[in-house]
């Protein structure tokens, strides 16, 4: 859990709201994002119809800065009016990062 919390504290530029070895919480714009250590409670981890969390940054420069120290799964690309990329977190989960295209 410490590795995941450290990863997200750096990515989100904020401290964890509640740290626990099984379930830690970040609060982002009044929404909870939980990190769950399923292996500590012997819960099966099943992939399938999972969603990819998406985080937005204010501009392309900020996005490129975030990408500079990450493992990139989907390279930076303009899709309509957004810049989009996907990274892999410290536990192998994918996260989408976006920024608006500014003219």
mmCIF file of C-alpha atoms in Angstrom, residues 10-56:
data_model
loop_
_atom_site.group_PDB
_atom_site.id
_atom_site.type_symbol
_atom_site.label_atom_id
_atom_site.label_comp_id
_atom_site.label_asym_id
_atom_site.label_seq_id
_atom_site.Cartn_x
_atom_site.Cartn_y
_atom_site.Cartn_z
ATOM 1 C CA UNK A 10 3.300 12.365 -6.387
ATOM 2 C CA UNK A 11 0.900 12.104 -9.342
ATOM 3 C CA UNK A 12 -1.929 14.021 -7.650
ATOM 4 C CA UNK A 13 0.381 16.424 -5.810
ATOM 5 C CA UNK A 14 -1.518 15.884 -2.559
ATOM 6 C CA UNK A 15 -1.249 13.853 0.607
ATOM 7 C CA UNK A 16 -3.411 10.800 1.188
ATOM 8 C CA UNK A 17 -6.564 11.685 3.168
ATOM 9 C CA UNK A 18 -6.616 8.394 5.100
ATOM 10 C CA UNK A 19 -3.844 5.805 5.064
ATOM 11 C CA UNK A 20 -4.593 2.189 5.900
ATOM 12 C CA UNK A 21 -2.707 -0.958 4.904
ATOM 13 C CA UNK A 22 -5.883 -2.387 3.322
ATOM 14 C CA UNK A 23 -7.862 0.650 2.095
ATOM 15 C CA UNK A 24 -6.425 4.151 1.682
ATOM 16 C CA UNK A 25 -8.394 7.189 0.518
ATOM 17 C CA UNK A 26 -7.627 10.308 -1.514
ATOM 18 C CA UNK A 27 -10.201 13.097 -1.782
ATOM 19 C CA UNK A 28 -10.158 14.810 -5.182
ATOM 20 C CA UNK A 29 -12.626 17.671 -5.714
ATOM 21 C CA UNK A 30 -14.941 16.174 -3.051
ATOM 22 C CA UNK A 31 -14.810 12.690 -4.637
ATOM 23 C CA UNK A 32 -13.226 9.715 -2.899
ATOM 24 C CA UNK A 33 -10.662 7.606 -4.706
ATOM 25 C CA UNK A 34 -9.877 4.414 -2.828
ATOM 26 C CA UNK A 35 -6.820 2.194 -3.057
ATOM 27 C CA UNK A 36 -7.697 -1.359 -2.049
ATOM 28 C CA UNK A 37 -5.106 -4.039 -1.204
ATOM 29 C CA UNK A 38 -7.247 -6.997 -2.315
ATOM 30 C CA UNK A 39 -4.445 -9.504 -1.716
ATOM 31 C CA UNK A 40 -4.352 -8.689 2.020
ATOM 32 C CA UNK A 41 -7.926 -9.925 2.447
ATOM 33 C CA UNK A 42 -7.577 -12.883 0.054
ATOM 34 C CA UNK A 43 -10.024 -11.392 -2.430
ATOM 35 C CA UNK A 44 -9.782 -12.522 -6.037
ATOM 36 C CA UNK A 45 -8.701 -9.826 -8.475
ATOM 37 C CA UNK A 46 -10.726 -10.189 -11.671
ATOM 38 C CA UNK A 47 -10.190 -8.130 -14.788
ATOM 39 C CA UNK A 48 -12.929 -7.583 -17.290
ATOM 40 C CA UNK A 49 -15.366 -4.720 -17.405
ATOM 41 C CA UNK A 50 -13.236 -2.369 -15.340
ATOM 42 C CA UNK A 51 -13.136 1.335 -16.104
ATOM 43 C CA UNK A 52 -10.020 3.430 -16.555
ATOM 44 C CA UNK A 53 -9.904 6.360 -14.112
ATOM 45 C CA UNK A 54 -9.346 9.685 -15.834
ATOM 46 C CA UNK A 55 -7.519 12.648 -14.329
ATOM 47 C CA UNK A 56 -7.460 16.069 -15.925
#
